Short mmCIF file of C-alpha atoms in Angstrom, two decimals:
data_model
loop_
_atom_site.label_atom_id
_atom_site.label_comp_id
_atom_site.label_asym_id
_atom_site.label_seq_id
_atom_site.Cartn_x
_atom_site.Cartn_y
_atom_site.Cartn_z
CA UNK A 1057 -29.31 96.46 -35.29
CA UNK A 1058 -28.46 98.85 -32.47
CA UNK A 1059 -28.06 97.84 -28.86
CA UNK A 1060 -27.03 100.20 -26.61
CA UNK A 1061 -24.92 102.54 -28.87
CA UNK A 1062 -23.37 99.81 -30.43
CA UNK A 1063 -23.96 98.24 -34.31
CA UNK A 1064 -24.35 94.60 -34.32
CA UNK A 1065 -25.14 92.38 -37.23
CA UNK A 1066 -26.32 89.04 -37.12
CA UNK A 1067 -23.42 87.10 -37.06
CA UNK A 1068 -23.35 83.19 -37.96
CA UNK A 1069 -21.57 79.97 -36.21
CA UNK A 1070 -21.97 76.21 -36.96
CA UNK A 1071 -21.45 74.08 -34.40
CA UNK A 1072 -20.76 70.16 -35.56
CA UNK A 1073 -23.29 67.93 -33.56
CA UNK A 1074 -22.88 64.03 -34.15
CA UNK A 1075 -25.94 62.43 -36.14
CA UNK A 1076 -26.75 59.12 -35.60
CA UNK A 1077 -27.45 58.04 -39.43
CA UNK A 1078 -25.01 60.27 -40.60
CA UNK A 1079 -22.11 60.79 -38.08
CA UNK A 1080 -21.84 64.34 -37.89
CA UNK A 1081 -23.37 66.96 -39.76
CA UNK A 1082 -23.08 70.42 -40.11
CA UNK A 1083 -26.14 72.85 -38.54
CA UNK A 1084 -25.88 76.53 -38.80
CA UNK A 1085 -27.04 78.19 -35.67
CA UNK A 1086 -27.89 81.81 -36.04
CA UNK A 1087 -26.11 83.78 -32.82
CA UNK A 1088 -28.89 85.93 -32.87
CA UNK A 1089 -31.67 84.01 -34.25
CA UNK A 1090 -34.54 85.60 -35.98
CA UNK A 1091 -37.99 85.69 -34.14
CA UNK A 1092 -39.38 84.28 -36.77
CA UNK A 1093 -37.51 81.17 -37.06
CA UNK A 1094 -36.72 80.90 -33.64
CA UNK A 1095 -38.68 78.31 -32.34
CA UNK A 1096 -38.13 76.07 -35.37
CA UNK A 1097 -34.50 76.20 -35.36
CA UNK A 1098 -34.95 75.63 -31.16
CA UNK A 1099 -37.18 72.38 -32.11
CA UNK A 1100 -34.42 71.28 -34.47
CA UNK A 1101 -31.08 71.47 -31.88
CA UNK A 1102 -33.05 69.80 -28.91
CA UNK A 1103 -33.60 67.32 -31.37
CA UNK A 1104 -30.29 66.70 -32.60
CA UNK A 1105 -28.55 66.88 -29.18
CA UNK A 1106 -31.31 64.56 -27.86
CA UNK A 1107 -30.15 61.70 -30.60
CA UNK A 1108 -26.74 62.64 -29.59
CA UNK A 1109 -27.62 61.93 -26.05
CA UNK A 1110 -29.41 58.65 -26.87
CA UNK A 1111 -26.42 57.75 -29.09
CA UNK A 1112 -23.85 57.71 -26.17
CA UNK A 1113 -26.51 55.99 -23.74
CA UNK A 1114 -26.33 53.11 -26.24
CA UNK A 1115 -22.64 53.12 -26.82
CA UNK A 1116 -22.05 52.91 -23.44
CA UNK A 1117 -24.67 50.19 -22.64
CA UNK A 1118 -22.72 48.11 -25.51
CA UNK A 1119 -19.33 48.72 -23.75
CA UNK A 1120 -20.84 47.50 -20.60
CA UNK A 1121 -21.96 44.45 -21.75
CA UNK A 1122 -18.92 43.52 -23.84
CA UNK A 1123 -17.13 43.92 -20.56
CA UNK A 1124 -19.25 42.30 -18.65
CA UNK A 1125 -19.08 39.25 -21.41
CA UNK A 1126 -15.30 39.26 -21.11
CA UNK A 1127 -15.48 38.64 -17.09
CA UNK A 1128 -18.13 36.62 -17.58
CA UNK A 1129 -16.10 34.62 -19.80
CA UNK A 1130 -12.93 34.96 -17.39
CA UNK A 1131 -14.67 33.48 -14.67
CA UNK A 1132 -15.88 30.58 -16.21
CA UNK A 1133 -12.74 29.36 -17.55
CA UNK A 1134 -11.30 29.86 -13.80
CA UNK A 1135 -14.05 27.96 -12.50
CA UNK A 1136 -13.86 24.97 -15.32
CA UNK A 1137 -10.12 25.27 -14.29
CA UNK A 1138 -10.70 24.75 -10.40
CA UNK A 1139 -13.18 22.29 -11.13
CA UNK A 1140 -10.57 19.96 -13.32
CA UNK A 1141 -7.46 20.41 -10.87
CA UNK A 1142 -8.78 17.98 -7.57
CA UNK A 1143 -6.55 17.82 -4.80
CA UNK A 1144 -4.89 14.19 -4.16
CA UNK A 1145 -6.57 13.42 -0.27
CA UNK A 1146 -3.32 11.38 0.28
CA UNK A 1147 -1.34 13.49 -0.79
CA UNK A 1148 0.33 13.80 2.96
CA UNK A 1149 0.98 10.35 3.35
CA UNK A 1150 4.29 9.29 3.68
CA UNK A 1151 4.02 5.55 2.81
CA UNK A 1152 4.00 5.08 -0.82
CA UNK A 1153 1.90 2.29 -0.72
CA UNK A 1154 -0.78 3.42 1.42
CA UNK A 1155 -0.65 6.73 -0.92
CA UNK A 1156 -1.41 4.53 -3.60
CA UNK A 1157 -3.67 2.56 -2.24
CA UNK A 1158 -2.66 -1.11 -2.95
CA UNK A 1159 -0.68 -3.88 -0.70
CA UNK A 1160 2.97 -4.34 -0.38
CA UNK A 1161 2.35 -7.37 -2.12
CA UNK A 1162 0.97 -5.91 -5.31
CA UNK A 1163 1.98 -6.51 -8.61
CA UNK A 1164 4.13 -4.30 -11.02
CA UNK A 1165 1.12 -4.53 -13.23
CA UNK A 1166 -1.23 -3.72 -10.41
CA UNK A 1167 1.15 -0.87 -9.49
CA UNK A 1168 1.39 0.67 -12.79
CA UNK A 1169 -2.75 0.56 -13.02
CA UNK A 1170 -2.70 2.57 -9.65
CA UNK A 1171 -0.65 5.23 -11.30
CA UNK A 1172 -2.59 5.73 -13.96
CA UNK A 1173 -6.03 5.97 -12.51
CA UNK A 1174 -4.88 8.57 -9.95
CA UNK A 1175 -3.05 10.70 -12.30
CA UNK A 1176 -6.50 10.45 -14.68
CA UNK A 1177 -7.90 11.97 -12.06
CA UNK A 1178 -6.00 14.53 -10.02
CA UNK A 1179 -3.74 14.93 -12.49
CA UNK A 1180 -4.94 18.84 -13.32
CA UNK A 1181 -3.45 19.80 -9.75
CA UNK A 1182 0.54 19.78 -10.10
CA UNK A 1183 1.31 18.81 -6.27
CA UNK A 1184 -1.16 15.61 -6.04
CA UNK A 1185 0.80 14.59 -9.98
CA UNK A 1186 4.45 14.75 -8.11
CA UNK A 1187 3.06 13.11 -5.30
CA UNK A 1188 1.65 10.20 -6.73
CA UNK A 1189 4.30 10.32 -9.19
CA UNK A 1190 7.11 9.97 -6.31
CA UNK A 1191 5.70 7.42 -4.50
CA UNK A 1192 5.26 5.38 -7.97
CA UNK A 1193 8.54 5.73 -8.64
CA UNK A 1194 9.35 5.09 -4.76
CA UNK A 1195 7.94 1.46 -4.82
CA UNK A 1196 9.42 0.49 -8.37
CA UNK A 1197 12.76 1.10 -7.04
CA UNK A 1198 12.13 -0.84 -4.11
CA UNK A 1199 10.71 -3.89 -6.26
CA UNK A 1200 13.70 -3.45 -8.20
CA UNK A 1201 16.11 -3.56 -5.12
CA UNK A 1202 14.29 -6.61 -4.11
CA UNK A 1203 14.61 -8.50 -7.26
CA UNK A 1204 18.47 -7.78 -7.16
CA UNK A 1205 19.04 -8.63 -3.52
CA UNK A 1206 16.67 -11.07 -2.50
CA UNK A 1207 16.17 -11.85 1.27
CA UNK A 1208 14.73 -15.05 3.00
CA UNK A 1209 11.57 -14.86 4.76
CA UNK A 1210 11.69 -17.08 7.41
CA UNK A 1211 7.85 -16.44 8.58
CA UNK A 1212 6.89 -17.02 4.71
CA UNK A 1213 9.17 -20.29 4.38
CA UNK A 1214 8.14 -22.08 7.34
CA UNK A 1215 4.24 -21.57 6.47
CA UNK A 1216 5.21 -23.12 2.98
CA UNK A 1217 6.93 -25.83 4.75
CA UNK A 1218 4.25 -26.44 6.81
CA UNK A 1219 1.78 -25.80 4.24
CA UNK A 1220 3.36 -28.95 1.99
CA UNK A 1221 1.67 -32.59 2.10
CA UNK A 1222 4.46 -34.48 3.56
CA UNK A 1223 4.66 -32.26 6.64
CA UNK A 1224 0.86 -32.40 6.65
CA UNK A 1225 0.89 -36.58 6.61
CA UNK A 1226 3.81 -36.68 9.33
CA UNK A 1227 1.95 -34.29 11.15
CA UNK A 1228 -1.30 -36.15 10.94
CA UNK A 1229 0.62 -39.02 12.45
CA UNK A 1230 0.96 -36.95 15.62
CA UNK A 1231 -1.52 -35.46 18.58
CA UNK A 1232 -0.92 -34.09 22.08
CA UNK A 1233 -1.37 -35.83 25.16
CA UNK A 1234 -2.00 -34.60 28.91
CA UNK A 1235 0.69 -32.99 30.47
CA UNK A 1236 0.60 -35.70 33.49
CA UNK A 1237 1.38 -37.90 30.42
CA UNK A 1238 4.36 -36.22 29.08
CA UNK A 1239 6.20 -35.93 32.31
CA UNK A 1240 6.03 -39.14 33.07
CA UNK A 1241 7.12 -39.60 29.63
CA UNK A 1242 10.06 -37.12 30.02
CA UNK A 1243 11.89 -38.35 33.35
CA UNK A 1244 12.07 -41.70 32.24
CA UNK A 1245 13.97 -41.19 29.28
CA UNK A 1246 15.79 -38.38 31.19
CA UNK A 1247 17.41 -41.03 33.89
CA UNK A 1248 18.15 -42.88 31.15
CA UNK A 1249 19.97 -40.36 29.17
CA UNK A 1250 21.82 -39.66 32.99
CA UNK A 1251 22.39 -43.16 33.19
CA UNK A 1252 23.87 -43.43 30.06
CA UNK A 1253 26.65 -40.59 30.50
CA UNK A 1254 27.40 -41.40 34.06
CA UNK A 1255 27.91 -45.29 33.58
CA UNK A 1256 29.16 -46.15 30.12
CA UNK A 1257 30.31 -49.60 29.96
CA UNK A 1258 32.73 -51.12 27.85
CA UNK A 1259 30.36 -53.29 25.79
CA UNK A 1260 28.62 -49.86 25.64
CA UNK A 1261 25.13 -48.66 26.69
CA UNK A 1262 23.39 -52.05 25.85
CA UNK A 1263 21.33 -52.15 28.99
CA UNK A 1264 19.72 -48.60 28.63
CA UNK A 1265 19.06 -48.68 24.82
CA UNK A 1266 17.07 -52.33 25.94
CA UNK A 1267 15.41 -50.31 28.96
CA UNK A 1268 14.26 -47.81 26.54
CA UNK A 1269 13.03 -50.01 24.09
CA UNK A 1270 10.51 -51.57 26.62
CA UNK A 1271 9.67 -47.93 28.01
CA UNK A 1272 8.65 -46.97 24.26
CA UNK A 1273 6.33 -50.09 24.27
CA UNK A 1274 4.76 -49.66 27.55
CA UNK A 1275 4.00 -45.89 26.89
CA UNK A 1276 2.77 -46.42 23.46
CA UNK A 1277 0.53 -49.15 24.54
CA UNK A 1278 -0.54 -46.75 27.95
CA UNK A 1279 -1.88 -44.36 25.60
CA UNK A 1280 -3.16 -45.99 22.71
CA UNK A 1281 -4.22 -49.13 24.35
CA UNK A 1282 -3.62 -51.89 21.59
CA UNK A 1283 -0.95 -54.51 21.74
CA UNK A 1284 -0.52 -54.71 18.13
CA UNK A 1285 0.05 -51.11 17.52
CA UNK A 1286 2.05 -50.67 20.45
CA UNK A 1287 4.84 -53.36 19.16
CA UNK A 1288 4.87 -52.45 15.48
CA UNK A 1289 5.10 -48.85 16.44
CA UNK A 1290 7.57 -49.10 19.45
CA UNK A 1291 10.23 -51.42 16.70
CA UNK A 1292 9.72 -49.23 14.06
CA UNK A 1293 10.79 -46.17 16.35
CA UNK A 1294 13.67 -47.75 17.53
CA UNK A 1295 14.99 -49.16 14.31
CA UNK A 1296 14.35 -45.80 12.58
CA UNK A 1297 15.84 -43.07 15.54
CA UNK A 1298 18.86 -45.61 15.67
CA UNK A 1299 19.74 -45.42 12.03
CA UNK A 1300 19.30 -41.80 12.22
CA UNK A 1301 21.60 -41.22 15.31
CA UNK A 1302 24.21 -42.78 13.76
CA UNK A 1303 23.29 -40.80 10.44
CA UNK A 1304 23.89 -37.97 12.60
CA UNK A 1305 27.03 -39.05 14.73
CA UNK A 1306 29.37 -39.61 11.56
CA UNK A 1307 27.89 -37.23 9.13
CA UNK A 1308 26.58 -33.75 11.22
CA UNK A 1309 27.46 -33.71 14.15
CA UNK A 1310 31.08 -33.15 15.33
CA UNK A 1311 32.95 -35.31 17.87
CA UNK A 1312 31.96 -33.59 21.71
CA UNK A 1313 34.91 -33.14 23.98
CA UNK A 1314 33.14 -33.60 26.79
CA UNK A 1315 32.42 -37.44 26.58
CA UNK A 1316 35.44 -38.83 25.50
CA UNK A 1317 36.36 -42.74 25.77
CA UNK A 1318 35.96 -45.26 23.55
CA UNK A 1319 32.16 -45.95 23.97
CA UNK A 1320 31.68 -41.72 23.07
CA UNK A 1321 30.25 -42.38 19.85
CA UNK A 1322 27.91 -44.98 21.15
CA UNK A 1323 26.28 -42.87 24.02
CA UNK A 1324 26.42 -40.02 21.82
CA UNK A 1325 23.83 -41.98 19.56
CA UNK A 1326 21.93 -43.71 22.36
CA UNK A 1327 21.43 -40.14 23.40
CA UNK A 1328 19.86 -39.23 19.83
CA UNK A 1329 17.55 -42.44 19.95
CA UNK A 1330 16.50 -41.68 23.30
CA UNK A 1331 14.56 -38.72 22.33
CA UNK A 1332 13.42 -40.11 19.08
CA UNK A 1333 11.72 -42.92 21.31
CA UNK A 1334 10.56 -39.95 23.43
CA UNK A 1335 9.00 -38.18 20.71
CA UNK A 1336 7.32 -41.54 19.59
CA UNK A 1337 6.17 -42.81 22.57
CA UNK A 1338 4.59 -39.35 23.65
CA UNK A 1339 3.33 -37.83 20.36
CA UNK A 1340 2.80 -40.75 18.08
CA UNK A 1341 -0.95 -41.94 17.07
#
């Protein structure tokens, strides 16, 4: 074939174009293609670079959805994670107790049971687990300190005392009067105790001890208005706070240097039975 002064011949290439049964095949392309075969051979490549074109649409729609799958599948193990790790709410509470949630008077038992339900349940989120953990381990320790030095509770043992049934009956025994009562009450054994320490005889304090005998029956009878009561109650006060002054005087309480003399130990105890009597002629029912 001659174009423009120069000899050609049909010369042949074969281009490798991907199949999709077959992978790739071989198709011989004619450089210069033969009118007669022309459009056939045209049909033929538009068709095999068309599959090739559909065959990389797919692959990359496949790619795309594995990758979307795999964040997919990222995200919903974060979000399972975020959804088991709750934050403690006390976690910024400095009392262990209160970050617990129990009294200061709970139990090691109860204790231990606190622990464990809040670590069952916040125990995904590191921070809120060393929290509770610390303040668990806080209050044991303290228990334990307790246990090894004990310390009185005065508020605690004077509600038990007064909490027991023979406080409660001697209590019983007892009500308040009007003040008007109780002063008159009060200055009469008063200038007796003055009497007492100011003029101490040698026989001893005979006549005031007698004096306050009969004030302890006229008071008790003044208030509770029975003759009876008034004598069995006003002996049995001064028999009893006269034992227990002298209880007192040689067992408790120490010689005073203020009263000294031979009648010391005498007015000493008169001054003990005087507000015995007091106590019984104001308070007793």
């Amino acid at each position: 074939m001659s174009v423009s002064g120069l000899i050609g011949s049909p010369s042949r290439c074969c281009p490798w174009l991907p199949n999709l049964n077959r992978g790739l095949v071989g198709g011989q392309v004619s450089a210069i293609p033969s009118s007669g075969k022309r459009k056939e051979k045209f049909g033929l490549l538009h068709f095999e670079r068309s599959s090739w074109t559909v065959s990389i649409q797919k692959w990359k729609m496949q790619k795309t959805h594995l990758i979307k799958c795999a964040m997919d599948a990222s995200y919903g193990d974060m979000a399972s994670e975020s959804a088991g790790s709750a934050i403690f709410p006390r976690i910024n509470i400095r009392d262990p107790y209160k970050r617990l949630g129990i009294s200061r008077e709970a139990s090691e038992d109860e204790i231990q049971a606190a622990r464990n339900f809040l670590i069952s349940n916040y125990g995904g989120h590191k921070p809120s687990m060393d929290a509770i953990e610390a303040a668990h381990d806080k209050i044991i320790m303290q228990k334990f300190y307790e246990r090894k030095n004990p310390k009185i509770d005065i508020k605690k043992k004077v509600r038990e005392v007064k909490q027991s049934r023979v406080v409660q009956a001697v209590t019983s025994r007892f009500q308040t009067p009007s003040t008007k009562f109780i002063l008159r009450t009060s200055i009469a054994f008063i200038v007796l105790g003055v009497l007492t320490v100011l003029f101490p005889t040698e026989e001893g304090p005979t006549l005031q001890v007698a004096i306050s005998l009969i004030a302890t029956f006229y008071f008790i009878h003044d208030r509770l208005k029975s003759k009876i009561r008034a004598l069995l109650y006003g002996a049995g006060a001064f028999i009893f706070s006269w034992l227990v002054g002298t209880f007192l005087m040689v067992s408790v309480i120490p010689p005073i240097p203020i009263l000294k003399g031979l009648r010391s130990f005498e007015v000493v105890t008169s001054l003990i039975t005087y507000v015995l009597l007091w106590v019984s002629s104001t308070y007793l029912k």
